[in-house]
Amino acid sequence: MDADRPTAVDRARRAAGSVLGAVGRWFARRELSWPGMLGALLGLAAAMTPSLLPRPTLYLGFIAGVGAALGYALGVLVAWVVRRTGIPLPPARVRRVAWRVLSWAGPVLAVVVVVVGCQWQDDVRVLVGEERRTSSAFLVGVLALAVGLALIALGRALRRLSRRVSRLLGRWVPASAASLLGVVVVTLLVYWLAAGVLFRVVVDVADSVYAGTNAGTPDGVEPVTSPLRSGSPASAVSWDSLGRQGRAFVAGGPSTDEIAEVTGEQATEPIRVYAGLDSADDAAGRAELAVDELERTGAFDRSVLVVAGATGTGWTEPQQMAALEYLWGGDTAIATIQYSFLPSWLSFLVDADRASEAGRLLFDAVHARWAELPQDDRPQLVSYGLSLGSFAAQAPFGSVGDLTARVDGALYVGTPAFTPLWRTITAERDPGSPQWQPVVDDGRTVRFASDGTGLATQAGTWDSPRVAYLQHASDPVVWWSWDLLTRQPDWLAEPRGPDVSGRVRWFPVLTFVQVTVDQFFGVSVPDGHGHNYASQVVAAWAAVTEPPGWSDAELADLQSLIDETLTLPTLPGADVG
């Protein structure tokens, strides 16, 4: 009996056949717009072009459907403008022939576009170090068709609604004004539902889910007992108030024995200071708590003091923290505070001001205390951040001059393009240097590189304090911005990085959607690409803080150790930035 049951593939094929049959009937009755269908074909072709990272079948089909729907809408809009301008339509015979040609050639061309697009995804996989595994063109096509038709149907429903509203308003205002008002009313209604009601529901659900996650503790993490850690019995910050990521941070890192085994010398226990959302009522209170913790633990007597920006959930990358502690024999202190428990992509939408506020308040509070110390008897003060944490860490500084006047070094990794300081520095890059790896003032103070070793090997003198940015050409977190909706970015107009396909093209709106989706897979590609920087952390910290006594071979050995002992989450959407 089981052998007679239809499989999932059989059901998918039958569903596809039904959908294709419906589309065929629509074609026959000409219920769809000919310019719209031509636009849909072009939109499908644009959507199937590659972006920064390879996309799984589900997402590839979704974006293809969105592209087809956007193309359909554009075709309908062009046809409407043509009619409004009074340009005569082609004769009926020409229109019939055009429909026949599109009815036969359109599906064939769509199949070709999907097949070729899936092969292009394979090329992107190779560029980022993955093995070839061509996506299923059949599934991509079915998903694209379903999504595209659903969006077109939604658009047609909204158009009918606007016409009904226009007829209703036409009782009191002239017909031309009523038509415009109908469109405006429906547009505002859609915006209110999407940006107001629906978004609020998403945020409320996320709040509920991630609040529960924040209250938990990662597997294997036990309450700390060392007085040099926040959350210990000696700390004014309770263990329970730290949040999930805070507990992982203070309980993590190498032990003195592990550090001594690597350095061959006696090690000092590293200091880790953290204040969670529940540790104080507001960001100012958490920043004050962090400074109190630094005072209590003797952090201002260490060789290096890092003020770190956390990502949305309060996470800091374990590899980055451990690398610094190994390099300095544990003679370090790291301080950070939590401003949200939401993933970074959602935290940016609802908590961006909180992120910048937390970064500014924490650094200002630490700097004020640090500046009171004698100049020759205080630690290196270093600003650090990864991804949204980099956005937060750069918030206190209005310019490079402001930054270098207040720190002894800075390391920013995977900085989002919406970060004001990053935007200013990048815009002022030397002529001829590309946006994906700009050169600023011949690299005298600020250097950009796609790997840690590239920082120190660039030509010219690197003066102190050193400011370093690590960013990959294929990192969607770095290159995502609202500008992608309407403007081609420099990183696509200029010579591209080595892991960005030459077939990537900019399209209004569509490229924004592609790069938005790419962010959910930023850490799912091999290290050294996308949003993965763990394999470059040792060289980057060594270049910025200049720890004594390390050879290139020893730095490479330390990096290998970190690669072997610490790993990142690899699930799509994991909050590592």
Coordinates of C-alpha atoms in Angstrom, one line a residue:
M1 CA 0.0 0.0 0.0
D2 CA 2.8 2.4 0.9
A3 CA 4.3 2.0 -2.5
D4 CA 1.1 3.4 -4.1
R5 CA 1.2 6.5 -2.0
P6 CA 2.4 9.7 -3.8
T7 CA 5.8 10.9 -2.7
A8 CA 6.6 14.5 -1.9
V9 CA 8.1 14.9 -5.3
D10 CA 4.9 13.5 -6.9
R11 CA 2.8 16.0 -5.0
A12 CA 5.1 18.8 -5.9
R13 CA 4.9 17.8 -9.6
R14 CA 1.1 17.7 -9.5
A15 CA 0.9 21.0 -7.7
A16 CA 3.2 22.5 -10.3
G17 CA 1.1 21.0 -13.1
S18 CA -2.0 22.6 -11.5
V19 CA -0.3 26.0 -11.2
L20 CA 1.0 25.8 -14.8
G21 CA -2.5 24.9 -16.0
A22 CA -4.0 27.9 -14.2
V23 CA -1.3 30.1 -15.7
G24 CA -2.1 28.7 -19.2
R25 CA -5.8 29.5 -18.7
W26 CA -4.9 33.0 -17.7
F27 CA -2.8 33.3 -20.8
A28 CA -5.6 32.0 -22.9
R29 CA -8.1 34.5 -21.4
R30 CA -5.4 37.2 -21.4
E31 CA -6.2 38.0 -17.8
L32 CA -2.6 38.9 -17.2
S33 CA -0.9 41.9 -18.7
W34 CA 1.4 41.3 -21.7
P35 CA 3.8 44.1 -20.6
G36 CA 3.6 42.7 -17.1
M37 CA 4.5 39.2 -18.2
L38 CA 7.4 40.5 -20.2
G39 CA 8.5 42.4 -17.2
A40 CA 8.1 39.3 -15.0
L41 CA 10.4 37.4 -17.3
L42 CA 13.0 40.1 -17.1
G43 CA 12.6 40.4 -13.3
L44 CA 13.0 36.6 -13.0
A45 CA 16.3 36.8 -15.0
A46 CA 17.6 39.7 -12.8
A47 CA 16.7 37.8 -9.6
M48 CA 18.5 34.6 -10.7
T49 CA 21.8 36.6 -11.1
P50 CA 24.1 35.8 -8.2
S51 CA 24.7 38.0 -5.2
L52 CA 27.4 37.9 -2.5
L53 CA 26.8 34.4 -1.2
P54 CA 25.3 31.1 -2.5
R55 CA 21.6 30.8 -1.7
P56 CA 19.8 27.6 -0.7
T57 CA 17.0 26.4 -2.9
L58 CA 14.2 27.7 -0.8
Y59 CA 15.6 31.3 -0.7
L60 CA 16.7 31.2 -4.3
G61 CA 13.1 30.3 -5.3
F62 CA 11.7 33.0 -3.0
I63 CA 13.9 35.8 -4.4
A64 CA 13.2 34.6 -8.0
G65 CA 9.5 34.9 -7.3
V66 CA 9.9 38.4 -5.8
G67 CA 11.9 39.4 -8.8
A68 CA 9.3 38.2 -11.2
A69 CA 6.5 40.0 -9.3
L70 CA 8.6 43.3 -9.2
G71 CA 9.1 42.9 -13.0
Y72 CA 5.4 42.3 -13.5
A73 CA 4.6 45.4 -11.5
L74 CA 7.1 47.5 -13.5
G75 CA 5.7 46.2 -16.8
V76 CA 2.1 47.1 -15.8
L77 CA 3.3 50.5 -14.7
V78 CA 5.0 51.2 -18.0
A79 CA 1.9 50.1 -19.9
W80 CA -0.2 52.5 -17.7
V81 CA 2.1 55.4 -18.4
V82 CA 2.0 54.7 -22.2
R83 CA -1.8 54.7 -22.1
R84 CA -1.9 57.9 -20.1
T85 CA 0.4 59.6 -22.6
G86 CA -2.0 58.8 -25.5
I87 CA 0.4 56.6 -27.4
P88 CA -1.7 54.4 -29.7
L89 CA -1.7 50.7 -29.1
P90 CA -0.5 48.2 -31.7
P91 CA -3.1 46.8 -34.0
A92 CA -5.2 43.8 -32.7
R93 CA -3.4 41.4 -35.0
V94 CA 0.0 42.4 -33.7
R95 CA -1.2 42.0 -30.1
R96 CA -2.5 38.5 -30.8
V97 CA 0.8 37.5 -32.4
A98 CA 2.7 39.0 -29.4
W99 CA 0.6 36.9 -27.0
R100 CA 1.2 33.7 -29.0
V101 CA 5.0 34.4 -29.0
L102 CA 5.1 35.1 -25.3
S103 CA 2.8 32.1 -24.5
W104 CA 5.3 29.7 -26.2
A105 CA 8.7 31.5 -25.7
G106 CA 8.1 32.8 -22.2
P107 CA 8.0 29.5 -20.4
V108 CA 11.0 28.2 -22.4
L109 CA 13.0 31.3 -21.6
A110 CA 11.9 31.1 -17.9
V111 CA 13.2 27.5 -17.7
V112 CA 16.5 28.5 -19.3
V113 CA 16.9 31.4 -16.9
V114 CA 16.3 29.2 -13.8
V115 CA 18.6 26.5 -15.0
V116 CA 21.4 28.9 -15.8
G117 CA 20.8 30.8 -12.5
C118 CA 21.2 27.6 -10.5
Q119 CA 24.5 27.0 -12.3
W120 CA 25.7 30.5 -11.4
Q121 CA 25.0 29.8 -7.8
D122 CA 27.5 26.9 -8.1
D123 CA 30.1 29.4 -9.3
V124 CA 29.5 31.5 -6.2
R125 CA 30.0 28.4 -4.0
V126 CA 33.4 27.8 -5.5
L127 CA 34.4 31.5 -5.0
V128 CA 33.7 31.2 -1.2
G129 CA 35.4 27.8 -0.8
E130 CA 32.4 25.5 -0.9
E131 CA 31.9 22.4 -3.0
R132 CA 29.7 22.4 -6.1
R133 CA 26.1 21.2 -5.5
T134 CA 23.8 22.6 -8.1
S135 CA 20.4 23.7 -6.7
S136 CA 17.3 21.9 -8.0
A137 CA 16.1 24.0 -10.9
F138 CA 12.7 22.3 -10.7
L139 CA 12.1 23.2 -7.1
V140 CA 13.4 26.8 -7.7
G141 CA 11.0 27.2 -10.6
V142 CA 8.0 25.9 -8.7
L143 CA 8.8 28.2 -5.7
A144 CA 9.4 31.2 -7.9
L145 CA 6.1 30.6 -9.7
A146 CA 4.2 30.2 -6.5
V147 CA 5.7 33.3 -4.9
G148 CA 5.4 35.4 -8.0
L149 CA 1.8 34.5 -8.6
A150 CA 0.9 35.1 -5.0
L151 CA 2.4 38.5 -5.1
I152 CA 0.8 39.4 -8.4
A153 CA -2.5 38.2 -7.0
L154 CA -2.0 40.4 -4.0
G155 CA -1.1 43.4 -6.2
R156 CA -4.3 42.9 -8.3
A157 CA -6.4 42.6 -5.1
L158 CA -4.9 45.9 -3.9
R159 CA -5.6 47.5 -7.2
R160 CA -9.3 46.4 -7.0
L161 CA -9.5 47.8 -3.5
S162 CA -8.0 51.2 -4.5
R163 CA -10.6 51.4 -7.4
R164 CA -13.5 50.7 -4.9
V165 CA -12.1 53.4 -2.6
S166 CA -11.8 55.7 -5.5
R167 CA -15.5 55.1 -6.5
L168 CA -16.5 55.7 -2.9
L169 CA -14.6 59.0 -2.7
G170 CA -15.9 60.0 -6.1
R171 CA -19.2 60.8 -4.5
W172 CA -17.6 63.9 -2.9
V173 CA -14.5 64.8 -5.0
P174 CA -13.7 64.9 -8.7
A175 CA -12.9 61.6 -10.4
S176 CA -9.3 62.4 -11.1
A177 CA -8.7 63.4 -7.4
A178 CA -10.6 60.3 -6.2
S179 CA -8.4 58.0 -8.3
L180 CA -5.3 59.5 -6.7
L181 CA -6.8 59.5 -3.2
G182 CA -7.8 55.8 -3.6
V183 CA -4.2 54.8 -4.3
V184 CA -2.9 56.9 -1.4
V185 CA -5.4 55.5 1.0
V186 CA -4.6 51.9 0.1
T187 CA -0.9 52.6 0.2
L188 CA -1.1 54.0 3.7
L189 CA -3.3 51.1 4.7
V190 CA -0.7 48.6 3.5
Y191 CA 2.1 50.5 5.1
W192 CA 0.2 50.6 8.4
L193 CA -0.5 46.9 8.3
A194 CA 3.1 45.9 7.3
A195 CA 5.2 48.4 9.3
G196 CA 2.8 48.8 12.1
V197 CA 0.6 45.8 12.9
L198 CA 2.6 43.0 11.3
F199 CA 6.0 44.3 12.4
R200 CA 4.8 44.9 15.9
V201 CA 3.5 41.3 16.0
V202 CA 7.0 40.0 14.8
V203 CA 8.7 42.1 17.5
D204 CA 6.4 41.0 20.2
V205 CA 6.9 37.3 19.3
A206 CA 10.6 37.8 19.1
D207 CA 10.6 39.6 22.5
S208 CA 8.8 36.6 24.0
V209 CA 11.1 34.0 22.4
Y210 CA 14.4 35.7 23.0
A211 CA 13.5 36.9 26.5
G212 CA 13.2 33.3 27.4
T213 CA 16.5 32.5 25.6
N214 CA 18.2 35.3 27.4
A215 CA 17.1 33.9 30.7
G216 CA 18.8 30.6 30.0
T217 CA 22.4 29.4 30.3
P218 CA 24.4 27.7 27.5
D219 CA 25.2 24.0 28.0
G220 CA 28.3 23.4 30.0
V221 CA 28.5 27.0 31.5
E222 CA 28.8 27.0 35.2
P223 CA 28.6 30.0 37.6
V224 CA 32.0 31.7 38.0
T225 CA 33.9 31.8 41.3
S226 CA 36.9 33.9 40.3
P227 CA 36.8 37.5 41.7
L228 CA 38.2 38.7 38.4
R229 CA 34.9 37.9 36.6
S230 CA 31.5 39.7 36.8
G231 CA 28.8 37.5 38.3
S232 CA 31.2 35.9 40.9
P233 CA 30.4 36.0 44.6
A234 CA 32.8 39.0 44.9
S235 CA 31.0 41.0 42.1
A236 CA 28.3 43.6 42.5
V237 CA 26.8 42.2 39.3
S238 CA 24.8 39.1 40.0
W239 CA 25.1 35.9 37.9
D240 CA 21.4 35.8 37.2
S241 CA 21.4 39.4 35.8
L242 CA 24.1 38.7 33.2
G243 CA 21.8 37.1 30.6
R244 CA 22.7 34.1 28.5
Q245 CA 25.5 35.7 26.5
G246 CA 26.9 37.5 29.5
R247 CA 27.2 34.2 31.4
A248 CA 28.9 32.6 28.5
F249 CA 31.3 35.5 28.2
V250 CA 32.5 35.7 31.9
A251 CA 32.7 31.9 32.1
G252 CA 34.7 31.6 28.9
G253 CA 38.2 32.1 27.8
P254 CA 41.5 30.3 28.3
S255 CA 42.7 29.5 31.8
T256 CA 46.1 30.5 33.2
D257 CA 47.4 27.0 32.6
E258 CA 46.2 27.0 29.0
I259 CA 47.8 30.4 28.4
A260 CA 51.1 29.4 30.1
E261 CA 51.2 26.2 28.0
V262 CA 51.1 28.3 24.8
T263 CA 53.4 31.2 25.9
G264 CA 55.9 29.1 27.9
E265 CA 55.7 31.7 30.7
Q266 CA 53.8 32.3 33.8
A267 CA 50.3 33.6 32.9
T268 CA 47.9 36.1 34.6
E269 CA 44.2 35.3 34.9
P270 CA 42.4 37.6 32.4
I271 CA 39.7 40.0 33.6
R272 CA 36.2 39.9 32.0
V273 CA 33.6 42.5 33.0
Y274 CA 30.0 42.4 31.9
A275 CA 26.7 44.1 32.8
G276 CA 23.5 42.5 31.5
L277 CA 20.1 44.1 30.8
D278 CA 18.9 43.1 34.2
S279 CA 22.1 44.3 36.0
A280 CA 20.8 47.9 36.0
D281 CA 17.8 49.9 35.0
D282 CA 19.4 51.7 32.0
A283 CA 22.5 51.9 29.8
A284 CA 24.0 54.6 32.0
G285 CA 23.7 52.4 35.1
R286 CA 25.2 49.4 33.2
A287 CA 28.1 51.5 32.1
E288 CA 28.7 52.7 35.7
L289 CA 28.5 49.1 36.9
A290 CA 31.1 48.1 34.3
V291 CA 33.5 50.8 35.5
D292 CA 33.0 49.8 39.1
E293 CA 33.8 46.2 38.1
L294 CA 37.0 47.3 36.3
E295 CA 38.0 49.2 39.5
R296 CA 37.2 46.2 41.7
T297 CA 39.1 43.7 39.6
G298 CA 42.2 45.9 39.1
A299 CA 41.7 46.2 35.4
F300 CA 43.3 49.6 35.2
D301 CA 46.6 48.0 36.2
R302 CA 46.6 45.6 33.3
S303 CA 48.6 46.0 30.1
V304 CA 45.6 46.1 27.7
L305 CA 42.0 47.2 28.5
V306 CA 39.5 46.6 25.7
V307 CA 36.1 48.3 25.6
A308 CA 34.1 45.9 23.5
G309 CA 30.8 46.4 21.6
A310 CA 28.4 43.4 21.8
T311 CA 26.1 42.2 19.1
G312 CA 22.3 42.3 19.4
T313 CA 22.0 39.5 21.9
G314 CA 24.9 40.7 23.9
W315 CA 27.3 38.2 22.3
T316 CA 31.1 38.7 21.8
E317 CA 33.1 36.4 19.6
P318 CA 35.0 33.9 21.7
Q319 CA 37.9 33.6 19.2
Q320 CA 38.5 37.4 19.3
M321 CA 38.5 37.5 23.1
A322 CA 40.7 34.4 23.5
A323 CA 43.2 35.5 20.9
L324 CA 43.9 38.8 22.8
E325 CA 44.3 37.0 26.1
Y326 CA 46.7 34.5 24.7
L327 CA 48.8 37.2 23.0
W328 CA 49.2 39.2 26.2
G329 CA 49.7 36.3 28.6
G330 CA 46.3 37.0 30.3
D331 CA 47.4 40.5 31.3
T332 CA 44.2 41.9 29.8
A333 CA 40.8 43.2 30.8
I334 CA 37.7 43.2 28.6
A335 CA 34.5 45.1 29.4
T336 CA 31.2 45.2 27.6
I337 CA 27.5 45.7 28.4
Q338 CA 24.2 44.3 26.9
Y339 CA 21.7 46.6 25.3
S340 CA 19.3 44.0 23.8
F341 CA 18.5 40.3 23.7
L342 CA 17.2 40.3 20.1
P343 CA 19.2 39.0 17.1
S344 CA 21.3 41.8 15.5
W345 CA 19.2 42.1 12.3
L346 CA 16.1 42.7 14.5
S347 CA 17.9 44.7 17.1
F348 CA 19.1 47.1 14.4
L349 CA 15.5 47.8 13.4
V350 CA 14.2 48.4 16.9
D351 CA 17.3 49.0 19.1
A352 CA 19.8 50.8 16.9
D353 CA 19.7 53.9 19.1
R354 CA 20.2 51.7 22.2
A355 CA 23.2 50.1 20.5
S356 CA 24.9 53.5 19.8
E357 CA 23.9 54.8 23.3
A358 CA 25.4 51.7 25.0
G359 CA 28.6 52.0 23.0
R360 CA 28.9 55.7 23.8
L361 CA 28.1 55.6 27.5
L362 CA 30.4 52.6 28.2
F363 CA 33.4 54.0 26.4
D364 CA 32.9 57.5 27.8
A365 CA 32.6 56.1 31.4
V366 CA 35.7 53.9 31.0
H367 CA 37.7 56.6 29.3
A368 CA 36.9 59.2 32.0
R369 CA 38.4 56.9 34.7
W370 CA 41.3 55.8 32.5
A371 CA 42.2 59.4 31.7
E372 CA 42.7 60.2 35.4
L373 CA 45.6 57.8 35.6
P374 CA 49.2 58.9 34.9
Q375 CA 50.0 58.7 31.2
D376 CA 52.9 56.3 31.8
D377 CA 51.0 54.1 34.2
R378 CA 47.8 53.1 32.5
P379 CA 46.9 50.3 30.1
Q380 CA 46.5 50.4 26.4
L381 CA 42.9 51.5 25.8
V382 CA 41.5 49.6 22.8
S383 CA 38.1 50.0 21.2
Y384 CA 36.7 46.8 19.6
G385 CA 33.6 45.5 18.0
L386 CA 32.2 42.9 15.6
S387 CA 29.3 43.6 13.3
L388 CA 26.5 45.4 15.2
G389 CA 29.0 45.5 18.1
S390 CA 31.3 47.4 15.8
F391 CA 28.5 49.9 15.1
A392 CA 28.1 50.3 18.8
A393 CA 31.8 50.6 19.5
Q394 CA 32.3 53.4 16.9
A395 CA 29.4 55.4 18.2
P396 CA 31.5 57.6 20.6
F397 CA 33.7 58.9 17.8
G398 CA 32.8 61.6 15.3
S399 CA 36.0 61.4 13.3
V400 CA 39.4 59.6 13.0
G401 CA 41.0 62.4 14.9
D402 CA 38.5 62.0 17.7
L403 CA 39.1 58.3 17.8
T404 CA 42.9 58.4 17.8
A405 CA 42.9 61.2 20.4
R406 CA 41.1 58.9 22.9
V407 CA 42.3 55.4 22.2
D408 CA 45.6 53.5 21.9
G409 CA 44.2 51.3 19.2
A410 CA 41.0 50.0 17.6
L411 CA 39.9 46.9 15.9
Y412 CA 36.6 46.8 14.0
V413 CA 35.4 43.6 12.3
G414 CA 32.7 43.2 9.8
T415 CA 31.5 46.8 10.3
P416 CA 28.0 47.5 8.9
A417 CA 27.8 50.1 6.1
F418 CA 25.4 52.2 8.1
T419 CA 28.0 53.0 10.7
P420 CA 28.6 56.7 10.5
L421 CA 32.4 56.7 11.2
W422 CA 33.0 53.8 8.7
R423 CA 31.0 55.7 6.1
T424 CA 33.1 58.9 6.7
I425 CA 36.4 57.1 6.5
T426 CA 35.4 55.0 3.4
A427 CA 34.2 58.1 1.6
E428 CA 37.5 59.8 2.2
R429 CA 39.6 56.9 0.8
D430 CA 42.6 57.6 -1.5
P431 CA 41.7 57.9 -5.2
G432 CA 41.9 54.5 -7.0
S433 CA 41.4 52.3 -3.9
P434 CA 38.2 50.3 -4.0
Q435 CA 35.5 50.5 -1.4
W436 CA 35.8 46.8 -0.4
Q437 CA 39.5 47.5 0.6
P438 CA 40.1 51.2 0.8
V439 CA 43.4 52.9 1.4
V440 CA 43.2 56.0 3.7
D441 CA 46.0 58.5 3.8
D442 CA 48.4 55.8 2.6
G443 CA 47.5 53.6 5.6
R444 CA 49.3 55.8 8.1
T445 CA 46.6 55.5 10.8
V446 CA 43.6 53.5 9.4
R447 CA 44.0 50.3 7.5
F448 CA 41.5 48.0 5.9
A449 CA 42.2 44.3 5.1
S450 CA 40.3 41.2 4.3
D451 CA 42.6 39.2 6.6
G452 CA 44.7 39.9 9.7
T453 CA 48.1 39.4 8.0
G454 CA 47.3 42.0 5.4
L455 CA 47.2 44.7 8.0
A456 CA 50.9 44.7 8.9
T457 CA 52.2 43.8 5.4
Q458 CA 50.8 46.9 3.7
A459 CA 53.4 49.3 2.4
G460 CA 54.3 52.4 4.4
T461 CA 54.6 53.3 8.0
W462 CA 51.6 52.5 10.3
D463 CA 51.7 55.1 13.1
S464 CA 50.2 54.6 16.5
P465 CA 47.5 54.5 17.6
R466 CA 46.6 52.0 15.0
V467 CA 43.0 51.6 13.7
A468 CA 42.2 48.4 11.8
Y469 CA 39.1 47.3 9.9
L470 CA 38.7 43.7 8.8
Q471 CA 36.0 43.2 6.1
H472 CA 35.4 40.7 3.4
A473 CA 34.3 41.6 -0.1
S474 CA 31.7 38.9 0.2
D475 CA 30.3 40.0 3.7
P476 CA 26.7 41.0 3.2
V477 CA 26.6 42.5 6.8
V478 CA 29.2 45.0 5.7
W479 CA 27.5 46.0 2.4
W480 CA 23.9 46.0 3.4
S481 CA 22.3 49.5 3.5
W482 CA 19.1 51.2 2.6
D483 CA 20.9 52.9 -0.3
L484 CA 20.9 49.6 -2.2
L485 CA 17.2 50.2 -2.8
T486 CA 17.8 53.1 -5.2
R487 CA 21.6 53.4 -5.9
Q488 CA 24.4 51.3 -7.2
P489 CA 27.1 50.9 -4.6
D490 CA 30.7 51.6 -5.2
W491 CA 31.7 48.0 -4.3
L492 CA 29.8 46.9 -7.5
A493 CA 30.8 49.7 -9.7
E494 CA 34.6 49.4 -8.9
P495 CA 36.9 46.5 -9.2
R496 CA 35.6 43.7 -7.0
G497 CA 37.0 41.5 -4.3
P498 CA 38.4 38.1 -5.2
D499 CA 35.3 36.2 -3.8
V500 CA 32.6 38.3 -5.5
S501 CA 31.3 37.0 -8.8
G502 CA 31.7 39.1 -11.9
R503 CA 28.1 38.3 -12.7
V504 CA 26.7 40.2 -9.7
R505 CA 24.7 43.1 -11.0
W506 CA 22.8 45.9 -9.2
F507 CA 19.1 46.2 -9.7
P508 CA 16.8 48.7 -7.9
V509 CA 15.1 47.0 -4.9
L510 CA 16.0 43.5 -6.0
T511 CA 19.7 43.8 -5.0
F512 CA 18.6 45.1 -1.6
V513 CA 16.4 41.9 -1.2
Q514 CA 19.3 39.7 -2.3
V515 CA 21.8 41.2 0.1
T516 CA 19.2 41.2 2.9
V517 CA 18.7 37.4 2.5
D518 CA 22.5 36.9 2.2
Q519 CA 22.9 38.1 5.7
F520 CA 21.1 35.1 7.1
F521 CA 23.9 32.9 5.6
G522 CA 26.8 35.1 6.5
V523 CA 28.4 32.5 8.8
S524 CA 27.3 29.5 6.8
V525 CA 30.2 29.7 4.4
P526 CA 33.8 28.7 5.0
D527 CA 36.0 30.9 7.2
G528 CA 37.7 33.8 5.4
H529 CA 34.5 34.6 3.5
G530 CA 31.1 36.1 4.3
H531 CA 30.8 37.2 7.9
N532 CA 33.4 34.7 9.2
Y533 CA 36.6 36.3 10.5
A534 CA 37.7 33.8 13.2
S535 CA 40.7 32.6 11.2
Q536 CA 42.2 36.2 11.1
V537 CA 41.9 37.3 14.7
V538 CA 45.4 36.5 16.0
A539 CA 47.2 38.5 13.3
A540 CA 44.7 41.4 13.6
W541 CA 45.1 41.7 17.4
A542 CA 48.9 41.4 17.0
A543 CA 49.0 44.2 14.4
V544 CA 46.9 46.6 16.5
T545 CA 48.2 46.0 20.0
E546 CA 51.8 44.9 19.2
P547 CA 52.4 42.3 21.9
P548 CA 56.1 41.7 22.5
G549 CA 58.0 38.5 21.7
W550 CA 55.8 36.8 19.1
S551 CA 57.2 35.5 15.8
D552 CA 55.1 35.0 12.7
A553 CA 55.4 31.2 13.2
E554 CA 54.1 31.4 16.8
L555 CA 51.2 33.6 15.7
A556 CA 50.3 31.0 13.1
D557 CA 50.5 28.2 15.7
L558 CA 48.2 30.2 18.0
Q559 CA 45.7 30.8 15.2
S560 CA 45.7 27.0 14.5
L561 CA 45.0 26.4 18.2
I562 CA 42.1 28.8 18.3
D563 CA 40.7 27.3 15.1
E564 CA 40.8 23.8 16.6
T565 CA 39.3 24.6 20.0
L566 CA 36.7 27.3 19.3
T567 CA 33.9 27.1 16.7
L568 CA 31.2 29.4 15.6
P569 CA 27.5 28.6 15.1
T570 CA 26.8 27.6 11.5
L571 CA 23.0 27.7 11.5
P572 CA 21.5 30.3 9.1
G573 CA 20.5 33.4 11.2
A574 CA 22.6 32.5 14.2
D575 CA 23.3 35.8 16.0
V576 CA 27.0 36.3 15.5
G577 CA 26.7 39.8 14.2

